[in-house]
Coordinates of C-alpha atoms in Angstrom, one line a residue:
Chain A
X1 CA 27.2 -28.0 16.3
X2 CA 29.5 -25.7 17.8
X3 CA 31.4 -22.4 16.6
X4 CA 31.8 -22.7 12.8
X5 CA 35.1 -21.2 10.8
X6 CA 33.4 -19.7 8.1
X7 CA 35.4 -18.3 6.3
X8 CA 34.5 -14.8 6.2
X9 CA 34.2 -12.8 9.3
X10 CA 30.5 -11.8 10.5
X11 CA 30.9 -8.2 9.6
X12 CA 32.7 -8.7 6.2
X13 CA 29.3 -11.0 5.7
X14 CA 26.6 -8.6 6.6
X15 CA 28.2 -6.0 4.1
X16 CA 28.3 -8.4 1.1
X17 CA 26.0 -7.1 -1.5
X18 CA 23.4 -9.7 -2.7
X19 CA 25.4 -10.2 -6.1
X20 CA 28.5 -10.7 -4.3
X21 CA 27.2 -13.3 -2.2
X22 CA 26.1 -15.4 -4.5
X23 CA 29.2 -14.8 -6.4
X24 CA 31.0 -16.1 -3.4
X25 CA 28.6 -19.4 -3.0
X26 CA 29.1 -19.6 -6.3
X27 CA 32.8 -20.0 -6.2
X28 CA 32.4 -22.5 -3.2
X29 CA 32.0 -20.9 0.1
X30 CA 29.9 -23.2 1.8
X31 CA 28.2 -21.9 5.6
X32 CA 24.8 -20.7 6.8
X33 CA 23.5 -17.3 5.6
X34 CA 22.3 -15.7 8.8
X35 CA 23.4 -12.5 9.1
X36 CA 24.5 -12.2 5.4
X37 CA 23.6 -9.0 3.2
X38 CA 21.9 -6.9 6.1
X39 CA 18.9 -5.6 4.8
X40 CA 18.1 -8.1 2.0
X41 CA 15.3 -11.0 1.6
X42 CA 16.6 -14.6 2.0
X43 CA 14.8 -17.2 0.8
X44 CA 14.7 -21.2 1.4
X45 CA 13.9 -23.8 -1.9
X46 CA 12.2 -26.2 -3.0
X47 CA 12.8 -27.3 -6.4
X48 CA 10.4 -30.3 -7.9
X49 CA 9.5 -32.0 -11.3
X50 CA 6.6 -30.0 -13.0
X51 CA 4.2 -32.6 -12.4
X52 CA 4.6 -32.4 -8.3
X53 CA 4.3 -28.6 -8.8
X54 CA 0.8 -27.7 -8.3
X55 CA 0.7 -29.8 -5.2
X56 CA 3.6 -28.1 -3.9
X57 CA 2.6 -24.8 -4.6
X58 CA -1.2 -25.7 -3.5
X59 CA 0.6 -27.0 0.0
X60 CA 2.6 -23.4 -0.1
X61 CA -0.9 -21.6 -0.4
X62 CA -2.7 -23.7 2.3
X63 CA 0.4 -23.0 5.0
X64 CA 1.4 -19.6 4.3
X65 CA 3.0 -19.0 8.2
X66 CA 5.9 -21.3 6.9
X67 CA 5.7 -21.5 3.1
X68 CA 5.2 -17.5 2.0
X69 CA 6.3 -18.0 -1.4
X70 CA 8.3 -14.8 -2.8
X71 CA 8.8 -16.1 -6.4
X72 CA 8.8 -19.0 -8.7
X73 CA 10.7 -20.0 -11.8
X74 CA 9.4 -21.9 -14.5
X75 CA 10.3 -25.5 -15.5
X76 CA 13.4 -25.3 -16.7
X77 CA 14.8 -21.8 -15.5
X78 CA 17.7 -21.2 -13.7
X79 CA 17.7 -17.4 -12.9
X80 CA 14.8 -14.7 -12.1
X81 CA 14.4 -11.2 -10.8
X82 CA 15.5 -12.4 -7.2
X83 CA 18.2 -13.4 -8.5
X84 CA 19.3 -11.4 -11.0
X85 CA 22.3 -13.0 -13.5
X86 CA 22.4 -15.7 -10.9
X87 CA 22.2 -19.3 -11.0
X88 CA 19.6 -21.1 -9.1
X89 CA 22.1 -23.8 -9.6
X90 CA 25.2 -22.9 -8.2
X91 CA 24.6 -19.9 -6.2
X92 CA 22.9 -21.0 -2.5
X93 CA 25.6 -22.1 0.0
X94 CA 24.7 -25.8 0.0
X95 CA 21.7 -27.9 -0.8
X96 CA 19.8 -30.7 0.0
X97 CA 18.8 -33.7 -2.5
X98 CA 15.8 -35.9 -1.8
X99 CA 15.4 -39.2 -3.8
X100 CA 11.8 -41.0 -2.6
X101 CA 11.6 -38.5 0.4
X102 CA 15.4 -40.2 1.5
X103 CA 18.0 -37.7 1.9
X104 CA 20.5 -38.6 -0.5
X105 CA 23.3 -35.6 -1.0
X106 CA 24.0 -32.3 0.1
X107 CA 26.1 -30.7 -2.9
X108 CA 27.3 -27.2 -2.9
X109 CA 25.7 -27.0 -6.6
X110 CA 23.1 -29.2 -7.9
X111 CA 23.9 -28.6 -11.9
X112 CA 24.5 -32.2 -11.9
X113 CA 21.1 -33.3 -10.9
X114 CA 18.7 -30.3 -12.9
X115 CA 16.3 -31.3 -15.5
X116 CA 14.5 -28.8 -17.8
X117 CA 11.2 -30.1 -16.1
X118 CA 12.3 -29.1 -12.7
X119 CA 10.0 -25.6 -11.2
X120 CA 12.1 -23.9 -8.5
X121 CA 10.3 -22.4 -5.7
X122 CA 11.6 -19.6 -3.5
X123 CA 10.4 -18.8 -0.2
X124 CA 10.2 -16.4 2.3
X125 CA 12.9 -17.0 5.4
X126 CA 13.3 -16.0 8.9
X127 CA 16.7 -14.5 8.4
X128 CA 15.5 -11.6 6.9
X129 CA 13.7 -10.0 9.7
X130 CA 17.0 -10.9 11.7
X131 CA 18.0 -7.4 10.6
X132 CA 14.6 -5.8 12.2
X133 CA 15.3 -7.1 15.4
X134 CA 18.7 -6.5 16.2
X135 CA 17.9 -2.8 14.8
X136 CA 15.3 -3.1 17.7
X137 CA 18.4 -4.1 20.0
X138 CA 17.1 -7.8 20.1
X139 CA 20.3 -9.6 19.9
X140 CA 20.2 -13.2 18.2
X141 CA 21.5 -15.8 20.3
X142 CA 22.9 -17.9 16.7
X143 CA 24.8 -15.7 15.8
X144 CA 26.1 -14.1 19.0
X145 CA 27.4 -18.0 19.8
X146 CA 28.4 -18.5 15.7
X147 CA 26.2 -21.4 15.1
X148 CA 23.3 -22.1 12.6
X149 CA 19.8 -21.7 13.7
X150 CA 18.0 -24.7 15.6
X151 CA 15.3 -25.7 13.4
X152 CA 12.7 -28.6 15.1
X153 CA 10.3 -30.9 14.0
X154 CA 6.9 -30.1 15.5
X155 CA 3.8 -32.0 16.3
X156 CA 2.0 -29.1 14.7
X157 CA 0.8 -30.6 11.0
X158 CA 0.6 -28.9 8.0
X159 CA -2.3 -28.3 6.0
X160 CA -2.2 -31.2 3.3
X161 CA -1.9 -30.7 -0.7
X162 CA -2.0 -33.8 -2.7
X163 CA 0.7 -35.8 -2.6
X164 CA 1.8 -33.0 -0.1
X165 CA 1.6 -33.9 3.8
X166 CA 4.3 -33.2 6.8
X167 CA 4.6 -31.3 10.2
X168 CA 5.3 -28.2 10.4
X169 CA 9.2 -27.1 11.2
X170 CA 9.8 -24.0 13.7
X171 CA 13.2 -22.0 14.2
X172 CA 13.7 -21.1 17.7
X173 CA 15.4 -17.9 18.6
X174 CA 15.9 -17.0 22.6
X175 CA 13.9 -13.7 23.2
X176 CA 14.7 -11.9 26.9
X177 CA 11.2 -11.8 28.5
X178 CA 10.6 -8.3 28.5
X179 CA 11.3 -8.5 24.8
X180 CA 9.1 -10.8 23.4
X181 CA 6.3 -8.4 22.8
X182 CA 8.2 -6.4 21.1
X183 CA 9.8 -9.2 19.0
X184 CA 6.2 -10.4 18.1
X185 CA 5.4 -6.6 17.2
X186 CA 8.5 -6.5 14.8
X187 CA 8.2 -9.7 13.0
X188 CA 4.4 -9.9 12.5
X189 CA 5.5 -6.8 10.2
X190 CA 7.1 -9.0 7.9
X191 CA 4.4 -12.2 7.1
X192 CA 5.8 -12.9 3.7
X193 CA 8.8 -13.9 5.8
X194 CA 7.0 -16.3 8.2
X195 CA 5.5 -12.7 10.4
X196 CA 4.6 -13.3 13.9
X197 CA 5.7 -16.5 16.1
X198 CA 3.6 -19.5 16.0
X199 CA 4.5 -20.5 19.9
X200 CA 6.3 -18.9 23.1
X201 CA 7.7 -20.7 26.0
X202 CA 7.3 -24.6 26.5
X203 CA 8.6 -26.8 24.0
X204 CA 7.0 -29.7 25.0
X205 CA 3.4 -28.1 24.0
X206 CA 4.7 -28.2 20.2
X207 CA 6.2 -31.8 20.6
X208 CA 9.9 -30.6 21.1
X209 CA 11.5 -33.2 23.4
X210 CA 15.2 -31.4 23.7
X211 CA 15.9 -28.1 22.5
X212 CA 19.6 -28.9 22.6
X213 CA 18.9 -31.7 19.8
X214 CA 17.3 -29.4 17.0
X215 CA 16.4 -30.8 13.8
X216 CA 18.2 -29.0 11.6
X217 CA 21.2 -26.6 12.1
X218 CA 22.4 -26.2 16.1
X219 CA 21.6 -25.9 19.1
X220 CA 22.0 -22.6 21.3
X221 CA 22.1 -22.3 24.5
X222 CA 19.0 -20.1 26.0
X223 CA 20.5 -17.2 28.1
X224 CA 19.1 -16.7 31.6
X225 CA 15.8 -14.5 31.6
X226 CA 14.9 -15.6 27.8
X227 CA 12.3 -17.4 26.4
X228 CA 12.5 -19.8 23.5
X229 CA 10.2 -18.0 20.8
X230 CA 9.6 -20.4 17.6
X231 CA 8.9 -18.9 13.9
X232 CA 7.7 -21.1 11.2
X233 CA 10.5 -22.2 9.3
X234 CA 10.3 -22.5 5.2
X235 CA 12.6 -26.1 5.6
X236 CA 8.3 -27.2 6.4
X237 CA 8.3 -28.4 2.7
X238 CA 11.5 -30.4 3.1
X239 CA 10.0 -31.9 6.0
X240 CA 7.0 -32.7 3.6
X241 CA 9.0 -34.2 1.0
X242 CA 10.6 -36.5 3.5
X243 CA 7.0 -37.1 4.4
X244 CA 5.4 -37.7 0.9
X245 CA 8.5 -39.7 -1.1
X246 CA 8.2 -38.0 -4.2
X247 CA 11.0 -39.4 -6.8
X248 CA 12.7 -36.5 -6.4
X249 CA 13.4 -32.8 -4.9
X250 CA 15.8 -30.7 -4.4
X251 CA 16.0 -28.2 -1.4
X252 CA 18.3 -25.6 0.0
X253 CA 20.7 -27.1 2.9
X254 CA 18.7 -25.9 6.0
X255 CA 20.1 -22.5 7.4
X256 CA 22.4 -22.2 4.0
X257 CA 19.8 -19.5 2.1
X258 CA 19.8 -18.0 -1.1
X259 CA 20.4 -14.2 -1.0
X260 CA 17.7 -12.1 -3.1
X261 CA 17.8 -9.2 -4.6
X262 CA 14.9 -8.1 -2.7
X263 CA 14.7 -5.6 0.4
X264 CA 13.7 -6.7 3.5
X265 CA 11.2 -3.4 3.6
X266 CA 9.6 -4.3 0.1
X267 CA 7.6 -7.6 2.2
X268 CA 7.1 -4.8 5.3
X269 CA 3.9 -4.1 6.1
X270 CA 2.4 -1.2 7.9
Chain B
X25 CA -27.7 -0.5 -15.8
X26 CA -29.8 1.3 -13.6
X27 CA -31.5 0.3 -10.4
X28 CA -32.0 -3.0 -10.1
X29 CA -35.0 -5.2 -8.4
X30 CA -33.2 -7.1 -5.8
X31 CA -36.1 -9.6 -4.5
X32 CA -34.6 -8.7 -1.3
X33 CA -34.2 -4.9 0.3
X34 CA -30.8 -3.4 1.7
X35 CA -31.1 -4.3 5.2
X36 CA -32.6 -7.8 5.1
X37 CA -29.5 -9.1 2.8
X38 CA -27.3 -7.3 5.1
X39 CA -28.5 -9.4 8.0
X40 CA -28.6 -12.8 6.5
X41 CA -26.0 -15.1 7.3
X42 CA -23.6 -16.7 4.7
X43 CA -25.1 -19.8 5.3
X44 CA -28.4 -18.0 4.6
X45 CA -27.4 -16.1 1.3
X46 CA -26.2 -19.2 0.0
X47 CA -29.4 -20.4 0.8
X48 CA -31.2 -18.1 -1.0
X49 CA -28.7 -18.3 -3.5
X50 CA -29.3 -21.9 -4.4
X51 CA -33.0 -21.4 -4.3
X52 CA -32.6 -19.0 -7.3
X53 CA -32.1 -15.2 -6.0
X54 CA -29.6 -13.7 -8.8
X55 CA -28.1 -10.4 -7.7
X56 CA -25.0 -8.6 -7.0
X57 CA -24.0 -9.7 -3.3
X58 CA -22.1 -6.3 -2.8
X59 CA -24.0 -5.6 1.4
X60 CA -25.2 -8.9 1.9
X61 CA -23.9 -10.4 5.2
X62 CA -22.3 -7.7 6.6
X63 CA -18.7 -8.9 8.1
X64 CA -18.7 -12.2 6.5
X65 CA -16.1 -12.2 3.6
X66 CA -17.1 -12.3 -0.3
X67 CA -15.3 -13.9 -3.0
X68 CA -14.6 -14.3 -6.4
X69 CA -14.3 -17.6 -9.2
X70 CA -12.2 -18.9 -11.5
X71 CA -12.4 -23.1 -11.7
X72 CA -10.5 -25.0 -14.5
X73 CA -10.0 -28.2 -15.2
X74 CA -6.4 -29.9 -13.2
X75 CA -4.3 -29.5 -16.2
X76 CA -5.0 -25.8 -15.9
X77 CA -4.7 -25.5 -12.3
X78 CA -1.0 -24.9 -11.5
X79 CA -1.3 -21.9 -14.6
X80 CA -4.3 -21.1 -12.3
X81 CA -2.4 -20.8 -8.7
X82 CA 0.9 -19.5 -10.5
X83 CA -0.7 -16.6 -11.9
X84 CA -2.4 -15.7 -8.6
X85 CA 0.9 -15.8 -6.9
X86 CA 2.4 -13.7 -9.0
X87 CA -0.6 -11.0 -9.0
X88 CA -1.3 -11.2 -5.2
X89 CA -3.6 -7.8 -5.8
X90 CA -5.7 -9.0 -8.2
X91 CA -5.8 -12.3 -7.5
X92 CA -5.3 -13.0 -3.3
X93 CA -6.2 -16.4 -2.8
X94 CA -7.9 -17.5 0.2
X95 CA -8.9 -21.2 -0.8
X96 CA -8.9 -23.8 -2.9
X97 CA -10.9 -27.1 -3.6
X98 CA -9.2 -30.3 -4.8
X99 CA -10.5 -31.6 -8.4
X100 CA -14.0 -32.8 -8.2
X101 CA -14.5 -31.1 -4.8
X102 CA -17.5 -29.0 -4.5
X103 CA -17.6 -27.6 -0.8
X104 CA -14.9 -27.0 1.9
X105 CA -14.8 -25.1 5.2
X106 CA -14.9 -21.6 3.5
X107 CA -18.9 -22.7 2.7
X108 CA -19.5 -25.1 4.9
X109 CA -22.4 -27.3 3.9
X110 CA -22.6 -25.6 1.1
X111 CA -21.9 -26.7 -3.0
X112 CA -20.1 -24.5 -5.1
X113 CA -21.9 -25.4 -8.2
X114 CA -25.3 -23.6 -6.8
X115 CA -24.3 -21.5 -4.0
X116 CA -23.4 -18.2 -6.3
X117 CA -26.1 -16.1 -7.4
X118 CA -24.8 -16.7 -10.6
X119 CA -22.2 -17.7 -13.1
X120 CA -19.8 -16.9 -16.3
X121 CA -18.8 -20.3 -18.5
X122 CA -15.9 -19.6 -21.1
X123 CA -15.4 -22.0 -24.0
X124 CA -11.8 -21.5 -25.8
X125 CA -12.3 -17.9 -24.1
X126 CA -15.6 -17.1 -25.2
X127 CA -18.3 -16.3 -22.4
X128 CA -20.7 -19.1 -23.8
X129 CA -23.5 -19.0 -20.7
X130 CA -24.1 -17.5 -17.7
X131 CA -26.4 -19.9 -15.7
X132 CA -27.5 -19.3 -12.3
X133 CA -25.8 -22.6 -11.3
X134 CA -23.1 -24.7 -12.7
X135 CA -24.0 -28.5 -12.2
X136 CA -25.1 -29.8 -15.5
X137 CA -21.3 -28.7 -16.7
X138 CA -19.4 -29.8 -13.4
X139 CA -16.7 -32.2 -14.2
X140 CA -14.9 -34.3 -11.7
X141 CA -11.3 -32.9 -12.9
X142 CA -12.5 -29.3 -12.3
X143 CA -10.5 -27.5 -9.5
X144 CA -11.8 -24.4 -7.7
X145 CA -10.0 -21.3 -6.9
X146 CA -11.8 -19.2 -4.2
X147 CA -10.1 -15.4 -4.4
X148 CA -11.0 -12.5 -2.4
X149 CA -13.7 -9.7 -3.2
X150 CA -13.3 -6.1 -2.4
X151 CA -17.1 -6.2 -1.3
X152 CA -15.4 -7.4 1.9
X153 CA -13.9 -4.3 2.9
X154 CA -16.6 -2.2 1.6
X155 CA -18.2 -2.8 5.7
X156 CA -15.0 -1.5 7.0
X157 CA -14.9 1.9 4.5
X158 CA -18.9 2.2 5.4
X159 CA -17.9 1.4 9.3
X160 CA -15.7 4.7 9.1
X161 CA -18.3 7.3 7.2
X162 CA -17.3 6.4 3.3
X163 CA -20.4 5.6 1.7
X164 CA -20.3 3.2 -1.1
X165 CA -21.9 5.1 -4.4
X166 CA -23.3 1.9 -6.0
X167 CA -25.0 0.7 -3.3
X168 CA -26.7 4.3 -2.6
X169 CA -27.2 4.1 -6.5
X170 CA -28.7 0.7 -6.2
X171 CA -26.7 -0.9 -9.1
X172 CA -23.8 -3.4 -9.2
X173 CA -20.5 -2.1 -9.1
X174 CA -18.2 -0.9 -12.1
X175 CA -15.4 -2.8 -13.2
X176 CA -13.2 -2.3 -16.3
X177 CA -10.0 -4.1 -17.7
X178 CA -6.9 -1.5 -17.8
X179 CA -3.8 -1.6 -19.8
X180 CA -2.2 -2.7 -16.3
X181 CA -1.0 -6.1 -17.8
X182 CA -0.9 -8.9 -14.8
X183 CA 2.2 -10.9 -14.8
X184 CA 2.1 -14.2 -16.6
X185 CA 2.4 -17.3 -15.6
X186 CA 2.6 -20.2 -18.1
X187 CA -0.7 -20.0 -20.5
X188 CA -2.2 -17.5 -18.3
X189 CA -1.9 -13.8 -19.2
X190 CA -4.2 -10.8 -19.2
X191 CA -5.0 -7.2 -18.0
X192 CA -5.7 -6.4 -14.7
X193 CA -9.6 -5.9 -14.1
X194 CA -9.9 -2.7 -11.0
X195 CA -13.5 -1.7 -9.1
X196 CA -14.3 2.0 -9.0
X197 CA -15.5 3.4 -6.0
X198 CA -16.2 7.4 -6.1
X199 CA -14.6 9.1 -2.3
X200 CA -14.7 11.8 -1.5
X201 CA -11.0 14.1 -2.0
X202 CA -10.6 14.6 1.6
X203 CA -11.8 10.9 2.7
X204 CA -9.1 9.3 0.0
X205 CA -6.0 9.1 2.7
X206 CA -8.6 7.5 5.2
X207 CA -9.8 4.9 2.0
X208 CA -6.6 3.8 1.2
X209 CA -5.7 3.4 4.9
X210 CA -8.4 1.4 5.7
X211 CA -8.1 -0.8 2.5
X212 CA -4.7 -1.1 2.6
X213 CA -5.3 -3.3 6.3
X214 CA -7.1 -6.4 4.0
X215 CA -4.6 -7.5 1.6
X216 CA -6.4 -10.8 1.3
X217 CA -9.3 -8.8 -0.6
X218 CA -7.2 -6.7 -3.2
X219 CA -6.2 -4.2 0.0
X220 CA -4.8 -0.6 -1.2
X221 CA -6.3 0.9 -4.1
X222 CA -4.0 0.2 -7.6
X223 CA -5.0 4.2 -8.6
X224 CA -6.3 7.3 -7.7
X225 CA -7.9 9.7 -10.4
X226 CA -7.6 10.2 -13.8
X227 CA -8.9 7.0 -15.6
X228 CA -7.0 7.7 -18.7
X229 CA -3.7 7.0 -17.4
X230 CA -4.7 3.1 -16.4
X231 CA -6.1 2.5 -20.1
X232 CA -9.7 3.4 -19.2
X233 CA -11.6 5.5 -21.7
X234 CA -15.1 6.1 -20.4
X235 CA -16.1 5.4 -17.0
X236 CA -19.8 5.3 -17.5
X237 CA -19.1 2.3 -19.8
X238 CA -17.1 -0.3 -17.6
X239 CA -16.4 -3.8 -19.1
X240 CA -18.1 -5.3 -15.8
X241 CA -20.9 -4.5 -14.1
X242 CA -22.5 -0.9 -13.5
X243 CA -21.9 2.6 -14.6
X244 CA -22.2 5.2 -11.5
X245 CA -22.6 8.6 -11.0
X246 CA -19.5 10.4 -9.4
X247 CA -20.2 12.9 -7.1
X248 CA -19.2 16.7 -6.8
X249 CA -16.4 16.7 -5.0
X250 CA -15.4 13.0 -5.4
X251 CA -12.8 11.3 -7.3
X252 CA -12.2 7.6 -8.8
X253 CA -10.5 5.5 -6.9
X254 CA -9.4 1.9 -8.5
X255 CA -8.7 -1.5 -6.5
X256 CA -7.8 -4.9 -8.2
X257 CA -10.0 -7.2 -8.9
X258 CA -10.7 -10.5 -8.8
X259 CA -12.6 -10.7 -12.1
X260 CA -8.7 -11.0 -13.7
X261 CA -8.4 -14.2 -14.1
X262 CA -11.5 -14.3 -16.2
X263 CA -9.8 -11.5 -18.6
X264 CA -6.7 -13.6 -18.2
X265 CA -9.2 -16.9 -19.7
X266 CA -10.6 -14.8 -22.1
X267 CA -7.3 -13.7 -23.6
X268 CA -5.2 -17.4 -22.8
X269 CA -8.4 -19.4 -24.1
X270 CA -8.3 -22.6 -22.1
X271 CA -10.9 -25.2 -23.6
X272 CA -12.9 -24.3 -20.2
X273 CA -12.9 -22.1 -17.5
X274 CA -16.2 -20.7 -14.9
X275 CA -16.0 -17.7 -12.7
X276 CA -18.6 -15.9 -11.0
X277 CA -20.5 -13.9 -12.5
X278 CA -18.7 -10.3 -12.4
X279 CA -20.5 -8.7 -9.3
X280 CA -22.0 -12.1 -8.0
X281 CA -19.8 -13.5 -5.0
X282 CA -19.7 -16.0 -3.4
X283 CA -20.2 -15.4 0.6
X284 CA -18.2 -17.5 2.5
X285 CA -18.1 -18.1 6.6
X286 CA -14.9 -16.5 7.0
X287 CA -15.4 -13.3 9.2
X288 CA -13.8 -10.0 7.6
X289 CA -11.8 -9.8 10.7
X290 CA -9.9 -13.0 9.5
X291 CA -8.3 -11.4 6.6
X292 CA -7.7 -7.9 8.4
X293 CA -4.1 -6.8 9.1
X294 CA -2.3 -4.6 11.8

């Protein structure tokens, strides 16, 4: 918690091309993505053996708010069109490694762990339609304090897949009240990045005991006059893994994204 | 080809209820479903054994167009809340069984071949937004015609996904020129049923040599004044079994839907 040194200042970040910021993951910078590459698609992972992949990609299909999946590689592939000469290896900030649903590492490259049977999925994340709101003048409390994202736990469930069962994580972004219209307008533009909110106002209704104890990433403090407004979050299938035990997975470290190649305006809709 | 003796007249089947249809389904009525159940959503086939199934969902992720998925049952499973009290294996008017990609039978239900390994893919049917185009003044040729609509394969290829791969299958409907912009808008609002036409006009230039000989389906007459206009379909993953030859695979029969209890509303975007 608290204002991160990252290394590389906010606007220096949000000019970074998508190539150069995986180059610069790559070589070992290690924070969260938000605000990174204005105006192109980041995506969280989930990377499992083949055999745990139709369940995983069955459990993507059944919860589309918070697993919109944008691509996936096949067993054994390391790069892709979303990542062009990249390496789905090396090139997201930091990761998370799950042995029997346990949380055992968070490595800034995961080369040391990948097996040719391992199917990498990629999916749709909040932080791209970051970009649509501040253009709408809807400032993001995060990154105006230089934290991470809060990310929650909710009491909400997921719709189960198999092997494949878990709650359902939010992020929680404070939206001033006479904004939150318009902040449900804007991101139910973009579904294949989580679209529209799935709650406004009371945490308590969703199972959130303290909003200043997220999860995942920080806590921000809510500005007088705002509203906490909660997206589905694509970390949901970490939380399933934790959930289900399977022998292994690999995720993305929550709020630490990999940057596509892709647009934000190629997953707009009208 | 040619008008076709439905056992049942225009309006009645677009009053029954899916639960109805499927009732009449089961009891042995065989005919295109294209106007039954007005406002209740229509879709299309494909169910393959588990080993086939993540090929299955892969592909359909990767050809959202042709192939939008809006259920799936679990191996062995034969209803689920998208026909509810309902069995898949006698609820469609009728069916297409490939062998090694050869269309071997096309029963009017599936039971005596039901395997408890078979997993089934429900995918959306542009019938479903065939109500909204009618709702604003485009008339639907087939159905004045009296005949089933016309499909064809294209040289479109789909985008392949493991031992899946095929052309992408489109439905013609003939609009009229000036009523194109308003046919595209109002398709383009249910991406969950193939949404925004894939072409407009000249066959030719999507592979397609004769329109009054389609590869699915009915020919029909194009009016004065009228030109084609081509949406994916989800009869392509039956092209993609016939070219990938898995030991088994059943759709629908091209035309034949299954009618489901989700409300066209459900799918329908901003």
């Amino acid at each position: 918690m608290g204002h991160r040194d990252h290394g590389i200042d906010r606007r220096e970040a949000a000019g970074l091309g998508p190539r150069e910021a995986r180059e610069r993951f790559r070589a070992g910078l290690s924070v969260p993505t938000s605000g990174f590459s204005r105006g192109y698609t980041q995506a969280n992972l989930i990377i499992v053996p083949k055999e745990q992949a139709f369940d995983v990609l069955l459990f993507a299909q059944r919860n589309p708010k918070s697993c919109p999946v944008l691509g996936v590689l096949d067993a054994g592939e390391t790069s892709g069109p979303l990542l062009a000469g990249g390496d789905i290896r090396t090139d997201v900030p930091a990761y998370t490694v799950y042995e029997n649903g346990v949380r055992v590492a968070e490595p800034a490259d995961i080369t040391g762990y990948w097996r040719e049977d391992l199917v990498t999925f990629i999916v749709g994340c909040s932080f791209t339609f970051e970009t649509a709101l501040m253009d709408g003048g809807i400032a993001m409390a995060h990154l105006e304090q230089g934290v991470n994202v809060p990310m929650y736990r909710t009491s909400i469930r997921s719709a189960p897949a198999g092997s494949m069962s878990g709650p359902m994580v939010v992020s929680m972004r404070p939206i001033p009240a006479s904004r939150v219209a318009d902040a449900v307008r804007i991101t139910s533009r973009y579904p294949a990045v989580h679209g529209a909110p799935v709650h406004v106002g009371n945490p308590a209704e969703i199972g959130i005991e303290d909003l200043a104890r997220p999860d995942f990433g920080d806590a921000v403090e809510i500005p007088e006059g705002h509203l906490p407004v909660f997206w589905a979050c694509g970390v949901t299938p970490q939380a399933a893994v934790m959930e289900s035990r399977p022998a292994l997975a690999i995720g993305h470290a929550p709020g630490h994204m990999l940057i596509t190649d892709a647009r934000d305006s190629e997953y707009q809709v009208p």
